[in-house]
Short mmCIF file of C-alpha atoms in Angstrom, two decimals:
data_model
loop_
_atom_site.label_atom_id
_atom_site.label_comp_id
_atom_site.label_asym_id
_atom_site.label_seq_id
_atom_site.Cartn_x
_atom_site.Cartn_y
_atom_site.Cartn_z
CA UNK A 1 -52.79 154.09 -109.29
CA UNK A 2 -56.24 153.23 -109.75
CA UNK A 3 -56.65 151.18 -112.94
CA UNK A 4 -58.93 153.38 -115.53
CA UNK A 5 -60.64 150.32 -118.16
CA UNK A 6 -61.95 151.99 -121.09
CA UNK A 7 -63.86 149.40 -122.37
CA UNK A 8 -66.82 151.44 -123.95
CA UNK A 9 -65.83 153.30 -126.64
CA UNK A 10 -67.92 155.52 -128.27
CA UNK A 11 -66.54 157.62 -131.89
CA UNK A 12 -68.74 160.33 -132.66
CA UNK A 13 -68.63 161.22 -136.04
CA UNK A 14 -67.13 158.41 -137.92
CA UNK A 15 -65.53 160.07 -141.30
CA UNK A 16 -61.92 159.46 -142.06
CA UNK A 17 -60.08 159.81 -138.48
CA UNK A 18 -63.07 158.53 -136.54
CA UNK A 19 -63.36 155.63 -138.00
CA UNK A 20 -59.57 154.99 -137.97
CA UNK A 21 -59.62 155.66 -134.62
CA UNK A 22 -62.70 153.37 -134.55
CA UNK A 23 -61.14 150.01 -136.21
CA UNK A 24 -57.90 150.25 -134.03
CA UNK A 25 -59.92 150.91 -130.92
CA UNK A 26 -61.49 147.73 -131.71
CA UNK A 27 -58.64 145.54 -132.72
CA UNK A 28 -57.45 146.48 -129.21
CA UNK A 29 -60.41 144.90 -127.55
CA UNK A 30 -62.69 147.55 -126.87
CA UNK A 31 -66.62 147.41 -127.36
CA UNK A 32 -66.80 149.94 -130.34
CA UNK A 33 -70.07 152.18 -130.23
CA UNK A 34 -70.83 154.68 -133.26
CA UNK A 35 -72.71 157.74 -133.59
CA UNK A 36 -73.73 158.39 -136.86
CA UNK A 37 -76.55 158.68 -139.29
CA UNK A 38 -77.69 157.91 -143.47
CA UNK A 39 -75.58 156.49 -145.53
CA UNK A 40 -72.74 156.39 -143.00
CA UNK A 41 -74.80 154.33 -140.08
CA UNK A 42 -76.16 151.94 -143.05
CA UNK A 43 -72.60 151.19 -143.99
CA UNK A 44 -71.39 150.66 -140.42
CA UNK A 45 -74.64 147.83 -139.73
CA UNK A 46 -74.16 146.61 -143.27
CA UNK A 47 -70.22 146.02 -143.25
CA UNK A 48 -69.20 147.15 -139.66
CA UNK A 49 -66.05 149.67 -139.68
CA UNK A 50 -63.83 149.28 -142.44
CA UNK A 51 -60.14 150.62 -142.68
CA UNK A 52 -57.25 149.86 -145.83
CA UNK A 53 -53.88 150.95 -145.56
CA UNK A 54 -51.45 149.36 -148.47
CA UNK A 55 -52.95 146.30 -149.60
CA UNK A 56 -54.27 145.33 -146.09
CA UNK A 57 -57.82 145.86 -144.71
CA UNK A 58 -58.78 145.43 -141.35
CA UNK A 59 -62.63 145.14 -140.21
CA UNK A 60 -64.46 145.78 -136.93
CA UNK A 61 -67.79 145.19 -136.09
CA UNK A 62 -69.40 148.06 -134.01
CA UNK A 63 -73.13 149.02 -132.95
CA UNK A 64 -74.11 151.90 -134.53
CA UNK A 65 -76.89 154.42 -134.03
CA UNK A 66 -77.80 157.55 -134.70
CA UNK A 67 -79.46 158.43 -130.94
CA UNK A 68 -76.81 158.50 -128.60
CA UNK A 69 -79.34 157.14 -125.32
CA UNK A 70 -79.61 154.20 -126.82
CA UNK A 71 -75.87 153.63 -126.51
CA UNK A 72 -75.74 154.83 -123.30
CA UNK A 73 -73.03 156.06 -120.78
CA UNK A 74 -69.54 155.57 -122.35
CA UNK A 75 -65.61 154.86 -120.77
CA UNK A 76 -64.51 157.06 -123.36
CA UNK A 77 -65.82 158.92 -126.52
CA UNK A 78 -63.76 160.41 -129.50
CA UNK A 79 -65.26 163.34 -130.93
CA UNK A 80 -63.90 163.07 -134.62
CA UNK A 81 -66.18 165.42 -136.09
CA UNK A 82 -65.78 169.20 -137.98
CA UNK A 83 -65.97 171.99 -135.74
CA UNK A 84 -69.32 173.54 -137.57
CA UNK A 85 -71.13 170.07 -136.20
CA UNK A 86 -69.93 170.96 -132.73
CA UNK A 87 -73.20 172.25 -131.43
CA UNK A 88 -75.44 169.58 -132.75
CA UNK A 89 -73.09 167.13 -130.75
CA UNK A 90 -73.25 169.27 -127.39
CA UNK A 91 -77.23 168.91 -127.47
CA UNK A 92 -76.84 165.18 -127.98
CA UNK A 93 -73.80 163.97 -126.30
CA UNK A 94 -75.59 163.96 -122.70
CA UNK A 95 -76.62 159.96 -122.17
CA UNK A 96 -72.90 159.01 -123.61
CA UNK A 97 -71.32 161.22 -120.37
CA UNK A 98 -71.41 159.76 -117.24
CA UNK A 99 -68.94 160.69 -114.28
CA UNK A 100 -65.91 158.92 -115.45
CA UNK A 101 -66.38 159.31 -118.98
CA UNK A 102 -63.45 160.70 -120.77
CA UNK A 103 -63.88 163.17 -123.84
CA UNK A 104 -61.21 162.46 -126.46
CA UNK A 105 -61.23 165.65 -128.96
CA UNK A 106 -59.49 164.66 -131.99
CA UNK A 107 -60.62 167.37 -134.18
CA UNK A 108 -58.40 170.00 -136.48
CA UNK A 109 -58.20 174.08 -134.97
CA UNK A 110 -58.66 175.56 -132.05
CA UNK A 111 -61.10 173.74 -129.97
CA UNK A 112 -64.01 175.81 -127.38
CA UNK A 113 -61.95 174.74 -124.01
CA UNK A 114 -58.57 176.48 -125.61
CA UNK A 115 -58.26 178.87 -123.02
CA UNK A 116 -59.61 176.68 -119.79
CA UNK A 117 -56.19 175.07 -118.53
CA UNK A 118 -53.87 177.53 -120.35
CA UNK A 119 -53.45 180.43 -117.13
CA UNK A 120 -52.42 184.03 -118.01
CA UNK A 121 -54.68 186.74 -118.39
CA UNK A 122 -56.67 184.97 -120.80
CA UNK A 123 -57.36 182.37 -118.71
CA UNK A 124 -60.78 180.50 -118.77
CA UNK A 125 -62.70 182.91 -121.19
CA UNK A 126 -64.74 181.52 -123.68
CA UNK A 127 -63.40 181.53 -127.89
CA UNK A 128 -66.71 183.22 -129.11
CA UNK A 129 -65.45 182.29 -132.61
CA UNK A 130 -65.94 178.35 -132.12
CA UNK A 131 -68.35 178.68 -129.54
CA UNK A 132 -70.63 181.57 -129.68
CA UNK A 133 -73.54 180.68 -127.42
CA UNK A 134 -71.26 178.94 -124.69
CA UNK A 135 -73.48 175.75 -125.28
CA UNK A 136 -70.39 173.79 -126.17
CA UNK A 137 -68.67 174.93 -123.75
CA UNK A 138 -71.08 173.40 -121.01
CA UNK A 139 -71.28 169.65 -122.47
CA UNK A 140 -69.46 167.90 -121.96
CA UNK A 141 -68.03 169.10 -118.71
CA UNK A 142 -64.28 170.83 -119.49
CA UNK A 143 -62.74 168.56 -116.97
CA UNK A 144 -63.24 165.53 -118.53
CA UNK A 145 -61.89 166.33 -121.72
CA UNK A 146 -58.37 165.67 -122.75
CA UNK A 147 -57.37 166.95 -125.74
CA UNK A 148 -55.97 165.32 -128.84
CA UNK A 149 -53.09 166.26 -131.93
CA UNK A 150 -53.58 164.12 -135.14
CA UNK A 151 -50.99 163.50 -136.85
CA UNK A 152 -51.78 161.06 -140.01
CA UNK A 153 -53.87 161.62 -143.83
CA UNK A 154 -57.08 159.45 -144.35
CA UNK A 155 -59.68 159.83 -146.82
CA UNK A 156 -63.25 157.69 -146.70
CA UNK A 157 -63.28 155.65 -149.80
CA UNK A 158 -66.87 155.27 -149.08
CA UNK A 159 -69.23 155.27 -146.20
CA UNK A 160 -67.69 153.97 -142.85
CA UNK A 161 -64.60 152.58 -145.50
CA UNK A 162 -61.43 154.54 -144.71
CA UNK A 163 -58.39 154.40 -146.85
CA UNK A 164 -54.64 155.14 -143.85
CA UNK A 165 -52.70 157.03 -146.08
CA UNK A 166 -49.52 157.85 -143.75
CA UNK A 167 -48.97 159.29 -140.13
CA UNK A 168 -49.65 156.93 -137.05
CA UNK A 169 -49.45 160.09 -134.27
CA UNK A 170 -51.81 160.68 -131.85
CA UNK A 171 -50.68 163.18 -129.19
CA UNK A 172 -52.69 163.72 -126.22
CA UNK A 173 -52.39 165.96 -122.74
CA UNK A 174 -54.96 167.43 -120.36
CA UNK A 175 -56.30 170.80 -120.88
CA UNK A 176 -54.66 172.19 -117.44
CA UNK A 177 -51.41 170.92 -118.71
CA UNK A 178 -49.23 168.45 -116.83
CA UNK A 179 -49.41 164.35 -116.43
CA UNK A 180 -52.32 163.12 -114.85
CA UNK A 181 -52.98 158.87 -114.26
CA UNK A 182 -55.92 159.32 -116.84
CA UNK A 183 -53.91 160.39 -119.92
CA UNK A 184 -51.44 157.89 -119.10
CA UNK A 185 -53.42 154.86 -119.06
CA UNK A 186 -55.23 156.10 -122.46
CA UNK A 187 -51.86 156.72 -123.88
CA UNK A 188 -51.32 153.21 -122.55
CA UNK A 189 -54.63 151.89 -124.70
CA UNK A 190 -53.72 153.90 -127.76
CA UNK A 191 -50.37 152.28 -127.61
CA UNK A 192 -51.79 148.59 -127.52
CA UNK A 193 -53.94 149.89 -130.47
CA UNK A 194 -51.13 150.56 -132.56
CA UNK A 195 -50.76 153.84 -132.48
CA UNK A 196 -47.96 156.40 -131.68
CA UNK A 197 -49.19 157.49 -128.50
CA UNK A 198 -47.23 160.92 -127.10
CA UNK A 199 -48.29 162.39 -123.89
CA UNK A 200 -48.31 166.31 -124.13
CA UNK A 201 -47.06 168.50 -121.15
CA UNK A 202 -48.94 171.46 -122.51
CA UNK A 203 -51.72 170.41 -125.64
CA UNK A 204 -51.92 173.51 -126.72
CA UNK A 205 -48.96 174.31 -127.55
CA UNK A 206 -49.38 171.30 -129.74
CA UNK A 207 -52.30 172.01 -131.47
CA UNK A 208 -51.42 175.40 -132.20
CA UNK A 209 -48.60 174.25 -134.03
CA UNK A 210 -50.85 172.32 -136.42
CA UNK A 211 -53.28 175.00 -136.90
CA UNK A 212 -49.64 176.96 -137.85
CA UNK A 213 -49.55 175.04 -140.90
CA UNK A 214 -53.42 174.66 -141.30
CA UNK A 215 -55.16 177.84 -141.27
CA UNK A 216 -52.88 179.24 -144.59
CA UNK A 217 -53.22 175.70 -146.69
CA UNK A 218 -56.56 174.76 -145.81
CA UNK A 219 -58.62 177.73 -146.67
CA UNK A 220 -56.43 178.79 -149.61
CA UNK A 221 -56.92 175.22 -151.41
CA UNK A 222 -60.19 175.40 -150.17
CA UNK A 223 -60.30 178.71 -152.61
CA UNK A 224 -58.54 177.96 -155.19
CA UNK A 225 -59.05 174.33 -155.97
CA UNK A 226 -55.16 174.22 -155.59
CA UNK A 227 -52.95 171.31 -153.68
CA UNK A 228 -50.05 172.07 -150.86
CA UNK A 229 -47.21 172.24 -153.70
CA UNK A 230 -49.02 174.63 -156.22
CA UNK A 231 -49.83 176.77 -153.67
CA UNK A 232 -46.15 176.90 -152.17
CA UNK A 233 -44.85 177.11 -155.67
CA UNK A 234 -46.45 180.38 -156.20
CA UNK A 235 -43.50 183.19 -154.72
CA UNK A 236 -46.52 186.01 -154.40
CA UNK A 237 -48.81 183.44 -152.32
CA UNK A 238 -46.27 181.85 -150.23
CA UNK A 239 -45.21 185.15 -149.38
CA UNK A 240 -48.50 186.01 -148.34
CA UNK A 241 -48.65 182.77 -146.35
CA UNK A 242 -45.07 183.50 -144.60
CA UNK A 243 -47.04 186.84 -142.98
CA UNK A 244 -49.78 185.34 -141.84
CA UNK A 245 -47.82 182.52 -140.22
CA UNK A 246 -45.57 185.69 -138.57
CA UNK A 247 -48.92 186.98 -137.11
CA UNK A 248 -50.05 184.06 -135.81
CA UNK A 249 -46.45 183.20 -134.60
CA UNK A 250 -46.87 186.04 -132.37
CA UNK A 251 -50.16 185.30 -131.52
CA UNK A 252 -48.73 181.83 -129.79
CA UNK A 253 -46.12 184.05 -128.36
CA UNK A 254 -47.95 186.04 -125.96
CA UNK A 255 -50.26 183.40 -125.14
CA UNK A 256 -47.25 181.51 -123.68
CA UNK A 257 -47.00 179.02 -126.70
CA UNK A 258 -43.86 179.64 -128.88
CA UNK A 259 -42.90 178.29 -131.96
CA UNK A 260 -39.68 177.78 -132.39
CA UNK A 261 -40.00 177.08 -136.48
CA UNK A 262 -39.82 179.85 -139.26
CA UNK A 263 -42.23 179.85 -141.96
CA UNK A 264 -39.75 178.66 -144.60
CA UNK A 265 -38.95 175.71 -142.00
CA UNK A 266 -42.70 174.93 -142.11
CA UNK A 267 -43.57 175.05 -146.09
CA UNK A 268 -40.07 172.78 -146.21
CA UNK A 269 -41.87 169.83 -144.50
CA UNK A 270 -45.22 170.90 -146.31
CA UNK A 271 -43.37 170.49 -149.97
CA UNK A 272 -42.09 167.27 -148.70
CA UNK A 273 -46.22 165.95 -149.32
CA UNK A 274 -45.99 166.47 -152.61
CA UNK A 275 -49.41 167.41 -154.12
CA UNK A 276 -51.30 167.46 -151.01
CA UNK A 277 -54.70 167.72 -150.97
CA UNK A 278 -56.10 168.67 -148.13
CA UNK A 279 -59.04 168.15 -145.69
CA UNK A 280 -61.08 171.58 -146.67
CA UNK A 281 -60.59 171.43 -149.98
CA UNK A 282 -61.88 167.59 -149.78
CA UNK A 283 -64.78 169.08 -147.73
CA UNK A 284 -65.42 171.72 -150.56
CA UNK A 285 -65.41 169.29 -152.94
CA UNK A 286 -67.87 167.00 -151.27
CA UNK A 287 -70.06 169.32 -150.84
CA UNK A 288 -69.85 169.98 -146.78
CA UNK A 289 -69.28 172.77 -144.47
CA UNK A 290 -65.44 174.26 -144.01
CA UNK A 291 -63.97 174.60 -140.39
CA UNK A 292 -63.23 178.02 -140.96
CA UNK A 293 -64.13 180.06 -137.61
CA UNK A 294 -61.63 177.20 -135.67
CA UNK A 295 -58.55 177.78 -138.16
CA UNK A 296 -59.50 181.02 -139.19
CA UNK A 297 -61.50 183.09 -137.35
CA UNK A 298 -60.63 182.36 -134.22
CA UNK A 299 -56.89 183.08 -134.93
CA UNK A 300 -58.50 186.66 -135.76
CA UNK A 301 -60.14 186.83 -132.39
CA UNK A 302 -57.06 185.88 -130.19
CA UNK A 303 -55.22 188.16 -131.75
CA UNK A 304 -57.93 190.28 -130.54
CA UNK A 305 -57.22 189.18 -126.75
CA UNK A 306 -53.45 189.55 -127.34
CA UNK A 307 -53.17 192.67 -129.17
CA UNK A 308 -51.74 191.77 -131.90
CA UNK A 309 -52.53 192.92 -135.35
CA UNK A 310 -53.69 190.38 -137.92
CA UNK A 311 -54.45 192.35 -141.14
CA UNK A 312 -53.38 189.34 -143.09
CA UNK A 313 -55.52 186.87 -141.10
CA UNK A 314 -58.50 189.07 -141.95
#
């Protein structure tokens, strides 16, 4: 087995997860490169990354920029960012990609290459929802992307400071499904990082059990104002929740992604957070763009491709 070093590492988009990602990365011994821009890229040449988790901090210096050529070709890069800010980063990622360069996409929904590795009759055709022009879908190049589950709450205290809240999981897998020497030996870095590092026979069927839980919570608190247990504690909107959870449970279904889990088995682990805020309401609040087309939207549109009715979704 030829012996893959990733020793350039590149995050773009260094919020919460990124720059998690970012700190361990570098605590592991990579050279830690950053994308990123205003008060965020001041922050990172100021102070370097920054992560806290309990009472114990952990710093990294990185080189930061805000034009990827002057970074130049990359081992690996993490894409960390929202889905709306997916374009902007497929016009810019070119000078990080070179042939060997591996595309880590740790992002939340339903991600443009979805259908590229998952066979059927669906096979290969491009999510309009999350990418509409088919830019995305043409940098970086499908087959060096492996795709990425997180599993674990952060919050940026402030710019390029991140505050670990709980969850260490990182799974991973390659689009076409399967092992492959690549996504072991990352698994293998991620490990040494600290991380829990699970290697995915089929990705998708992982992240589409995230977006499961996701695409009712996030856009309802992101609507409301309301956190994970006021919005289960309601009987009329958990209800409603339960049925679009069904929909999209069949949705997985004929796609060749089952979920074995009923609703009620879901909102039992989702109670177990507490008051949960979560990441689109924290978006609304700040002020940013919501990922709704890759939780939302694109559920709608699958269920399109599938057949199956989503009256809830919409």
């Amino acid at each position: 087995m030829t012996e893959r070093v990733f020793h350039r590492v590149c995050i773009y988009g260094a919020g919460a997860i990124g720059g998690w990602i970012g700190t361990r990365l570098a605590g592991a011994g990579c050279q830690v490169n950053v994308v990123a821009r205003g008060a965020t890229l001041d922050a990172l040449k100021r102070h370097g990354l920054r992560t806290q988790h309990g009472h114990v901090e952990a710093t990294a210096a990185v080189h930061a920029s805000a034009d990827p050529a002057e970074l130049g070709v990359q081992d690996l890069v993490v894409l960390a960012i929202k889905a709306p800010g997916m374009l902007e980063v497929a016009r810019k990622i070119g000078p990080l990609i070179g042939p060997r360069t591996v595309v880590l996409t740790a992002m939340n929904g339903v991600p443009w290459w979805f259908l590229q590795g998952l066979g059927g009759a669906h096979a290969g055709q491009r999510l309009h929802s999350v990418d509409p022009g088919g830019e995305i879908g043409a940098a970086p190049p499908t087959e060096q992307v492996i795709g990425c589950v997180v599993h674990a709450a952060c919050s940026l205290r402030l710019p390029g400071f991140v505050q670990h809240h709980f969850g260490n999981r990182l799974i991973i897998g390659e689009p076409s499904g399967g092992h492959s020497e690549r996504v072991s030996q990352l698994a293998a870095l991620l490990s040494r990082a600290g991380f829990e590092a699970v290697v995915s026979e089929q990705i998708q069927r992982d992240i589409w059990f995230k977006l499961w839980g996701n695409m009712t919570m996030n856009p309802i608190s992101a609507l409301t104002g309301a956190t994970t247990d006021l919005i289960l504690g309601d009987e009329l909107v958990r209800a409603f929740v339960s049925r679009v959870m069904l929909e999209a449970k069949e949705i997985g279904a004929r796609l060749g992604l089952p979920i074995e889990q009923q609703p009620e088995d879901r909102h039992a682990l989702t109670l177990k957070l507490g008051a949960f805020k979560t990441s689109m309401l924290q978006d609304v609040e700040a002020g940013k763009a919501v990922e709704l087309d890759a939780l939302v939207t694109v559920v709608k549109e699958l269920g399109q491709l599938t057949g199956v009715p989503t009256p809830n979704t919409d």
